mmCIF file of C-alpha atoms in Angstrom:
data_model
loop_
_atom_site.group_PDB
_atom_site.id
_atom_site.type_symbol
_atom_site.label_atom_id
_atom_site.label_comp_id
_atom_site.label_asym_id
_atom_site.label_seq_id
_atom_site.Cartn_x
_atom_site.Cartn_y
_atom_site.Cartn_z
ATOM 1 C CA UNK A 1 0.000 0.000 0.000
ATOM 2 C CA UNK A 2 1.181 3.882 -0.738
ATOM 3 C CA UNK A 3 0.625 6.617 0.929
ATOM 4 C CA UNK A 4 -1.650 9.422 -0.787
ATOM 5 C CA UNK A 5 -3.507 12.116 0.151
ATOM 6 C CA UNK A 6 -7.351 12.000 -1.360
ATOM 7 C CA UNK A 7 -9.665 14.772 -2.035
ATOM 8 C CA UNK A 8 -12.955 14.543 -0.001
ATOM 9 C CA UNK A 9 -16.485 16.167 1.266
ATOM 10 C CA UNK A 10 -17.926 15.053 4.089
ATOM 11 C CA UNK A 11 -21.029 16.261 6.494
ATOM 12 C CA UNK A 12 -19.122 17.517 9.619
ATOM 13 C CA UNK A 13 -20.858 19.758 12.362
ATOM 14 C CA UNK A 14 -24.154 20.298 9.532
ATOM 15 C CA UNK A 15 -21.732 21.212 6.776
ATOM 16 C CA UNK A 16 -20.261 19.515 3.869
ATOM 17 C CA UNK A 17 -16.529 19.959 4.710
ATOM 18 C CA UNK A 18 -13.518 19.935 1.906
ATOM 19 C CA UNK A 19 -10.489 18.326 2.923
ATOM 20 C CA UNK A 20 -7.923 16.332 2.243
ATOM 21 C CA UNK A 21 -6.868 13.259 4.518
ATOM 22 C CA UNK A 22 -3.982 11.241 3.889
ATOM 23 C CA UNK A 23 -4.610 7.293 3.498
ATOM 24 C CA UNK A 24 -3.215 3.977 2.771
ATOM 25 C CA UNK A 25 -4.412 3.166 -0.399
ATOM 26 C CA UNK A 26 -4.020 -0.755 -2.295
ATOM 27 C CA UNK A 27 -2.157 -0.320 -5.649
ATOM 28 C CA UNK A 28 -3.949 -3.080 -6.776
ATOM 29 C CA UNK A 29 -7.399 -3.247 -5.362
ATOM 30 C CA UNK A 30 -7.554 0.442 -4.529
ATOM 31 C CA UNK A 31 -8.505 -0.408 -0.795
ATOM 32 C CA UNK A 32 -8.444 2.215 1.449
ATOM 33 C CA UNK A 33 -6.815 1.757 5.358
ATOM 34 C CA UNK A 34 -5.883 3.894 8.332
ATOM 35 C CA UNK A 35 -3.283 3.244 10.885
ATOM 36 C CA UNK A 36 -4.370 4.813 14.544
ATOM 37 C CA UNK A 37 -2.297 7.713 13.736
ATOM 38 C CA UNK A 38 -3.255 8.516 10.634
ATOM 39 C CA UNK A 39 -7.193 8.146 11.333
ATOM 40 C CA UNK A 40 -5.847 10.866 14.745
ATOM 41 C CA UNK A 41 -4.120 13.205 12.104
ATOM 42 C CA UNK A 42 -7.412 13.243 9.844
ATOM 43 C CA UNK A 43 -10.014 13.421 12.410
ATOM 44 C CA UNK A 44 -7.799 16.318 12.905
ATOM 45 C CA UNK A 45 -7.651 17.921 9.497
ATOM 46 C CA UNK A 46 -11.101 17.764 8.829
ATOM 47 C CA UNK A 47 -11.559 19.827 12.370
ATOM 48 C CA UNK A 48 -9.588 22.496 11.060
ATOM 49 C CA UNK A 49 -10.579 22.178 7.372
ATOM 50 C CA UNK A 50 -14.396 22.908 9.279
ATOM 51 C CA UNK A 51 -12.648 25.183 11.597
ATOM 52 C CA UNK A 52 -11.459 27.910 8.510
ATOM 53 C CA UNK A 53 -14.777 27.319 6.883
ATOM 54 C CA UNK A 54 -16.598 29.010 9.867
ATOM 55 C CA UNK A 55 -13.940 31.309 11.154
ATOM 56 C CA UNK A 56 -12.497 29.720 13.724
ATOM 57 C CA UNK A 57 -8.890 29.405 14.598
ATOM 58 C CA UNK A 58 -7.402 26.433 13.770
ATOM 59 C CA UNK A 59 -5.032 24.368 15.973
ATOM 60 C CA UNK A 60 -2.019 25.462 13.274
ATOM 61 C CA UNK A 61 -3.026 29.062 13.991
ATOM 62 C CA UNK A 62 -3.429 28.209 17.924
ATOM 63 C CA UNK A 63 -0.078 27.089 17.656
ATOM 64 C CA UNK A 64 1.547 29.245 15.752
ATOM 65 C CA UNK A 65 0.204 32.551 17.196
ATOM 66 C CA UNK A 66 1.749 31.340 20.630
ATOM 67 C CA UNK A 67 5.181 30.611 19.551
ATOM 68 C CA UNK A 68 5.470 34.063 17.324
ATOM 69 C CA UNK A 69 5.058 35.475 21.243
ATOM 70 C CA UNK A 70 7.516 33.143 22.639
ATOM 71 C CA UNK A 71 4.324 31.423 25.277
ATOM 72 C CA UNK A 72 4.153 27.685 25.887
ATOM 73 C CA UNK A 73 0.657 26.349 26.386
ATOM 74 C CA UNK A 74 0.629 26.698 30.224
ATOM 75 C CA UNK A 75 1.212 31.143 29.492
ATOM 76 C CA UNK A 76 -1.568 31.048 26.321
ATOM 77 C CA UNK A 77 -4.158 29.452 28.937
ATOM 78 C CA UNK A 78 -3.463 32.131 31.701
ATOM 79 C CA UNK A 79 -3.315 35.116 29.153
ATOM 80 C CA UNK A 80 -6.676 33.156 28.164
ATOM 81 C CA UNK A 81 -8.079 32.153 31.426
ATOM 82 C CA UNK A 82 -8.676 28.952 30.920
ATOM 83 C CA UNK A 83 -7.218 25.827 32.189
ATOM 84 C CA UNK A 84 -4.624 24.652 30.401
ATOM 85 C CA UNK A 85 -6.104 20.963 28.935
ATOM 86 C CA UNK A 86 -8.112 23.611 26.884
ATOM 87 C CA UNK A 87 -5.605 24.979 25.180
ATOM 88 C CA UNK A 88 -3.873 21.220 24.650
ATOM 89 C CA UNK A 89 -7.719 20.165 23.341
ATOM 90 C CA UNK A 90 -8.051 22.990 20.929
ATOM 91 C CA UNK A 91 -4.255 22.399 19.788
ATOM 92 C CA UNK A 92 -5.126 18.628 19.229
ATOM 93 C CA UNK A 93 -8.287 19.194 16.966
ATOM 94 C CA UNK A 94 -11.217 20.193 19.858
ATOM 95 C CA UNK A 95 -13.855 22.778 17.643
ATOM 96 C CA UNK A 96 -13.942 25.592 20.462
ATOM 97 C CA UNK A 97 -17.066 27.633 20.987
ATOM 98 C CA UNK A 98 -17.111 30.888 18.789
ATOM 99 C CA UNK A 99 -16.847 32.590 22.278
ATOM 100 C CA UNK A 100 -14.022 31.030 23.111
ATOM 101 C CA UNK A 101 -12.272 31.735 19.594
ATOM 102 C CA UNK A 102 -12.958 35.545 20.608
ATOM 103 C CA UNK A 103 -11.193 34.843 23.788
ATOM 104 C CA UNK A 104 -8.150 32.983 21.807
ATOM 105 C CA UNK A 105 -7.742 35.989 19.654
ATOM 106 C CA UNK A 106 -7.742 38.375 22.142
ATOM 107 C CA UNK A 107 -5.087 36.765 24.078
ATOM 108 C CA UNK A 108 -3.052 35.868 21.050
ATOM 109 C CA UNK A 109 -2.927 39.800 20.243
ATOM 110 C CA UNK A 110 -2.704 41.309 23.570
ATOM 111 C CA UNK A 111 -6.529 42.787 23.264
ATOM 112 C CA UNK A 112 -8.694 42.682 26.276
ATOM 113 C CA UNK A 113 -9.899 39.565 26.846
ATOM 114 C CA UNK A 114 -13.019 37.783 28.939
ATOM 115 C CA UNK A 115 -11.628 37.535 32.458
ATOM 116 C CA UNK A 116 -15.044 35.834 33.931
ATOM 117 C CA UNK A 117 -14.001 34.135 36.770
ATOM 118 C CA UNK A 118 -17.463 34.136 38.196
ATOM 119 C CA UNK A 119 -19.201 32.618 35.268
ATOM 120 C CA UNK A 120 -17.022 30.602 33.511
ATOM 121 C CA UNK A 121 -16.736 32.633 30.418
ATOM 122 C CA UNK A 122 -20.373 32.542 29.945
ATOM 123 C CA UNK A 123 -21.361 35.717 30.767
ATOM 124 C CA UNK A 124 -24.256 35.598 32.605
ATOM 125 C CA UNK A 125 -26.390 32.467 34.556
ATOM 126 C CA UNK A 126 -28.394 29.999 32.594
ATOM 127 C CA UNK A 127 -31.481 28.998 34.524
ATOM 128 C CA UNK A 128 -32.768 27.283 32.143
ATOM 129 C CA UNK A 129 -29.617 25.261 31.295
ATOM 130 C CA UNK A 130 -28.759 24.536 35.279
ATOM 131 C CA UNK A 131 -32.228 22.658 34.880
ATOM 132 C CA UNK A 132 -31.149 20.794 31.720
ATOM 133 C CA UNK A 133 -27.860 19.590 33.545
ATOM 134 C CA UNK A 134 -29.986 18.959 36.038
ATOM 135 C CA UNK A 135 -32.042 16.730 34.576
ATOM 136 C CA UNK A 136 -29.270 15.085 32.646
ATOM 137 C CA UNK A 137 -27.832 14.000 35.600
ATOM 138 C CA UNK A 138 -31.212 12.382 36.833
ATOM 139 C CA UNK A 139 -31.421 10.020 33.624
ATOM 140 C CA UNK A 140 -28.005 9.113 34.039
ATOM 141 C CA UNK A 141 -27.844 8.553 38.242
ATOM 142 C CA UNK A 142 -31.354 6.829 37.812
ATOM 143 C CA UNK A 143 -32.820 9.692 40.160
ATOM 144 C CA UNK A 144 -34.663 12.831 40.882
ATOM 145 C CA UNK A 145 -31.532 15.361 42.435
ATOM 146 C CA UNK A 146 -33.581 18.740 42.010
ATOM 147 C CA UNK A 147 -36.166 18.905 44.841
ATOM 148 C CA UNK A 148 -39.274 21.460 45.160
ATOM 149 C CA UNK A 149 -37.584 23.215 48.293
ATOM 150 C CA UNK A 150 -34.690 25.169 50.062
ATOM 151 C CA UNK A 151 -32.758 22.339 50.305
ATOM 152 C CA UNK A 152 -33.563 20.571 46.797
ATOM 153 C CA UNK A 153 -29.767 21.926 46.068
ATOM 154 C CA UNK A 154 -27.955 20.323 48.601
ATOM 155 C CA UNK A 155 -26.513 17.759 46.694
ATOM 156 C CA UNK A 156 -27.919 18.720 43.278
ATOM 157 C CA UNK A 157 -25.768 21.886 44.018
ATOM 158 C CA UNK A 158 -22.503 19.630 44.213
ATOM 159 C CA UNK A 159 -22.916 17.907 41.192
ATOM 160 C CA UNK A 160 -23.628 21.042 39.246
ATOM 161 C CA UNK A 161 -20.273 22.699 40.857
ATOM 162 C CA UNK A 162 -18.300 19.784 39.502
ATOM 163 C CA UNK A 163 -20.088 19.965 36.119
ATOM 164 C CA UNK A 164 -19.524 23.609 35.401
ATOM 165 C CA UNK A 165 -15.846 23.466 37.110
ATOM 166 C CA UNK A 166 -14.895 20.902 34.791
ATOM 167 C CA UNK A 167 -16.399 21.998 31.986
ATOM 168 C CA UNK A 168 -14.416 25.552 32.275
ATOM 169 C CA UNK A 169 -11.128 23.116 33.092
ATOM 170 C CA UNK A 170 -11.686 20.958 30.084
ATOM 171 C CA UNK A 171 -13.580 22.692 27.049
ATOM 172 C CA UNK A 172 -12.607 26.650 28.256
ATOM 173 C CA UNK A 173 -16.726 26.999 29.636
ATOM 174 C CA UNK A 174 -18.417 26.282 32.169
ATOM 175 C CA UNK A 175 -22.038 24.656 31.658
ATOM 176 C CA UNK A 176 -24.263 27.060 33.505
ATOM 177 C CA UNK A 177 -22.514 30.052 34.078
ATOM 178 C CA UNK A 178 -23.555 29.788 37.764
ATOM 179 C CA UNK A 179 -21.408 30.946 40.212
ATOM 180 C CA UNK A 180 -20.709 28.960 43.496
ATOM 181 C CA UNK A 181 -19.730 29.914 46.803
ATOM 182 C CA UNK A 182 -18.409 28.193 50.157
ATOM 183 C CA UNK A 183 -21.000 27.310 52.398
ATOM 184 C CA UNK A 184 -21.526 24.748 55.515
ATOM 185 C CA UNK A 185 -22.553 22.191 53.950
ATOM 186 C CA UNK A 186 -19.939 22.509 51.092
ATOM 187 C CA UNK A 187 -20.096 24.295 47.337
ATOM 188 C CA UNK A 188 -23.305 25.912 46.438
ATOM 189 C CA UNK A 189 -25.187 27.170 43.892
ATOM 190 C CA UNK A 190 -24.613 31.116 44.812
ATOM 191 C CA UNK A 191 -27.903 32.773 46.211
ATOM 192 C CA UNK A 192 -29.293 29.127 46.337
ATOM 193 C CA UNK A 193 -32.150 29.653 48.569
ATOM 194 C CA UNK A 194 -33.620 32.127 45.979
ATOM 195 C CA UNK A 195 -33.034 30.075 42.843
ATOM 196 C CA UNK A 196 -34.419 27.216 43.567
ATOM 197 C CA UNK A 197 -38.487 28.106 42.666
ATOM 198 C CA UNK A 198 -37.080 29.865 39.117
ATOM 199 C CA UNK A 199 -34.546 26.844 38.537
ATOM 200 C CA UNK A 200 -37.679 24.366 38.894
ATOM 201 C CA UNK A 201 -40.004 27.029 36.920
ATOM 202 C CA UNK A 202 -37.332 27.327 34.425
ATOM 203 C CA UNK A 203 -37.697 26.003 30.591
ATOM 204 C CA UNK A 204 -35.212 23.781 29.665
ATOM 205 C CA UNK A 205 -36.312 24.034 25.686
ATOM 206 C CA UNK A 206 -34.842 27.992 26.005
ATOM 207 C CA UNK A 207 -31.103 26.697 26.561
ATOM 208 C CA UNK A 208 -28.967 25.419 24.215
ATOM 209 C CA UNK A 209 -28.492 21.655 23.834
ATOM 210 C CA UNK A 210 -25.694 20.069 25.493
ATOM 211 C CA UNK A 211 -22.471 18.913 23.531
ATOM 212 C CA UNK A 212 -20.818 15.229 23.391
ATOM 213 C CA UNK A 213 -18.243 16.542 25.611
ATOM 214 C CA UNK A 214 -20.620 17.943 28.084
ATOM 215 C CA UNK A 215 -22.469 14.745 28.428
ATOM 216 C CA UNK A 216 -19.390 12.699 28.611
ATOM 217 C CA UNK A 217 -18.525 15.153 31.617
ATOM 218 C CA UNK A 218 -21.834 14.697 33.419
ATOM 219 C CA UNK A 219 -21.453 10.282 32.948
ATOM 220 C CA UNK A 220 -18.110 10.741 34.130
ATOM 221 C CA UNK A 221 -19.102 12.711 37.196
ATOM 222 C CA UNK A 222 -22.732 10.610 37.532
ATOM 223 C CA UNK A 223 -20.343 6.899 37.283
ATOM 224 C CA UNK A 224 -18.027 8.236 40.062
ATOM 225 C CA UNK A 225 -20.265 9.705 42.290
ATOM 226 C CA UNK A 226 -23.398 7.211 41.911
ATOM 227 C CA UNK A 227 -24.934 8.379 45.180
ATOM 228 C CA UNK A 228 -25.408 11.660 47.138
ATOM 229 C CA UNK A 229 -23.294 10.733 50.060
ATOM 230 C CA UNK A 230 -19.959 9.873 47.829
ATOM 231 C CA UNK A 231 -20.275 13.460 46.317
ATOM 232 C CA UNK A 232 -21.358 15.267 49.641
ATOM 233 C CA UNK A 233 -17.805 13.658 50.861
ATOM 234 C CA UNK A 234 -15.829 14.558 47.444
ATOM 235 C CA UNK A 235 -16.620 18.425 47.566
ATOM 236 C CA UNK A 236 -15.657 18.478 51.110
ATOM 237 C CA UNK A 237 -12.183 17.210 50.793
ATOM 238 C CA UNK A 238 -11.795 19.741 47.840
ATOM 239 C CA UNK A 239 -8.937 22.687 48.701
ATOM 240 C CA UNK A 240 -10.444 24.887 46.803
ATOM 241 C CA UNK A 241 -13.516 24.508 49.333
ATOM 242 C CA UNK A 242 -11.132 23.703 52.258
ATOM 243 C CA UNK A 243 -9.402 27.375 52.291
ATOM 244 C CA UNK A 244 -12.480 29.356 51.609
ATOM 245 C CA UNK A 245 -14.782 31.520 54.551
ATOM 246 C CA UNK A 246 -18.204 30.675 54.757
ATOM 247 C CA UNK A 247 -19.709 32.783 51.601
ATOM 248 C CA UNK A 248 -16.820 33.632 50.020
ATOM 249 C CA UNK A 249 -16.762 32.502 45.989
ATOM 250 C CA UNK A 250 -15.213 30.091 44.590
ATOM 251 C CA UNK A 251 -13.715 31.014 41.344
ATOM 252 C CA UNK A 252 -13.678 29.201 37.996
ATOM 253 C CA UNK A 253 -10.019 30.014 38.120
ATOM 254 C CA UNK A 254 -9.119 27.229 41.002
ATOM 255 C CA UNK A 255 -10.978 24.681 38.677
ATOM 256 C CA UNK A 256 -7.535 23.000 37.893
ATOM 257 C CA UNK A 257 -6.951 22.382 41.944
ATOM 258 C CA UNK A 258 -9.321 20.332 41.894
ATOM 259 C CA UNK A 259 -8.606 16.642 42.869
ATOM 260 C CA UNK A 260 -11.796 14.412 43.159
ATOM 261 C CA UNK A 261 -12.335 14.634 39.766
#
């Protein structure tokens, strides 16, 4: 078999994407094979091949705009404020959010950028998208987690904090956009006690749909935490909960401290 590099179109993201993969091709029969590498440095072409199409930064452009100022990934993802396995995502062939690609840019050219350590680089609270995690959680624990009173966030609360702080550690957003603070009983949802009635009353229809990567954070969380108890205990051997004063906020920032996850 030889080496060549084809010519294709293929539905990527609900567009038909131009680009050209490399493959092992059969002189005689014309068969077409990947190694693991190869099928990895595809996948990857074809993210960036969608990612020019739309206007994002590709992870050649990621790259090279943080070399030509002399960063390694560790500066680009504090200039950035993000946690660093963003940056190595995005690098490797992770689509990033059109957000965060404004984010990227700005830190790439010295311009203001989105410093949102309350939110996540969201911007602003999703009500209706807390209730969506919410409820994705449910069908994957097997359970009800958001209750109809003040303390229907206990642990729902915890499970959300590890959501969105992950989320904002690994993909460069949180979830929600909520913002948590230290309480008693461990993270919570900030303001809690007056969410809880607009969380419940909120529609989960209005938010938008979660990605493969946020599901595959909330299974990840749901498998190791499979009961209330188990997460109740994670949060509260957390340092980033450990060091903080009763109320004071926990910032998306301290996201890569965290250890239970």
């Amino acid at each position: 078999m030889e080496l060549k590099r084809l010519a294709k179109e293929v539905p990527f993201r609900g567009r038909m994407v131009k680009y050209r993969p490399e493959h092992f091709v059969c002189r005689s029969c014309g068969l077409v094979a990947d190694d693991w590498k190869l099928a990895a440095s595809n996948q990857k072409a074809l993210s960036d091949a969608y990612r020019r199409m739309v206007g994002l930064l590709s992870s050649e452009e990621i790259v090279e705009g943080r070399r030509k100022l002399g960063w390694n990934q560790e500066q680009l993802a504090k200039a950035a404020n993000v946690g660093i396995a963003s940056i190595k995502r995005w690098e490797g062939g992770l689509v990033q959010t059109k957000s965060m690609d404004a984010i990227l840019r700005g830190a790439l050219t010295g311009k203001e950028t989105l410093r949102d350590t309350y939110t996540g680089n969201r911007g602003r609270v999703s009500l209706p998208r807390i209730k969506l995690v919410l409820g994705e959680f449910g069908k994957v624990l097997g359970r009800r987690i958001l209750r109809s009173s003040n303390t229907g966030v206990l642990y729902a609360g915890k499970y959300l904090f590890y959501a969105d702080m992950i989320a904002f550690r690994e993909l460069g957003q949180s979830m929600t956009g909520a913002s948590y603070a230290a309480m008693p009983h461990g993270p919570q949802l900030d303001n809690y006690r007056e969410l809880v009635s607009s969380i419940q009353g909120a529609d989960e229809k209005e938010s938008e749909p979660l990605t493969d990567q946020e599901n595959r954070i909330i299974e990840r969380i749901a498998k190791t935490f499979p009961d209330d108890q188990s997460i109740y205990k994670a949060v509260h051997k957390e340092q980033v909960f450990r060091a903080k004063k009763p109320g004071e906020h926990i910032l998306y920032t301290e996201a890569g401290a965290l250890r239970q996850m």
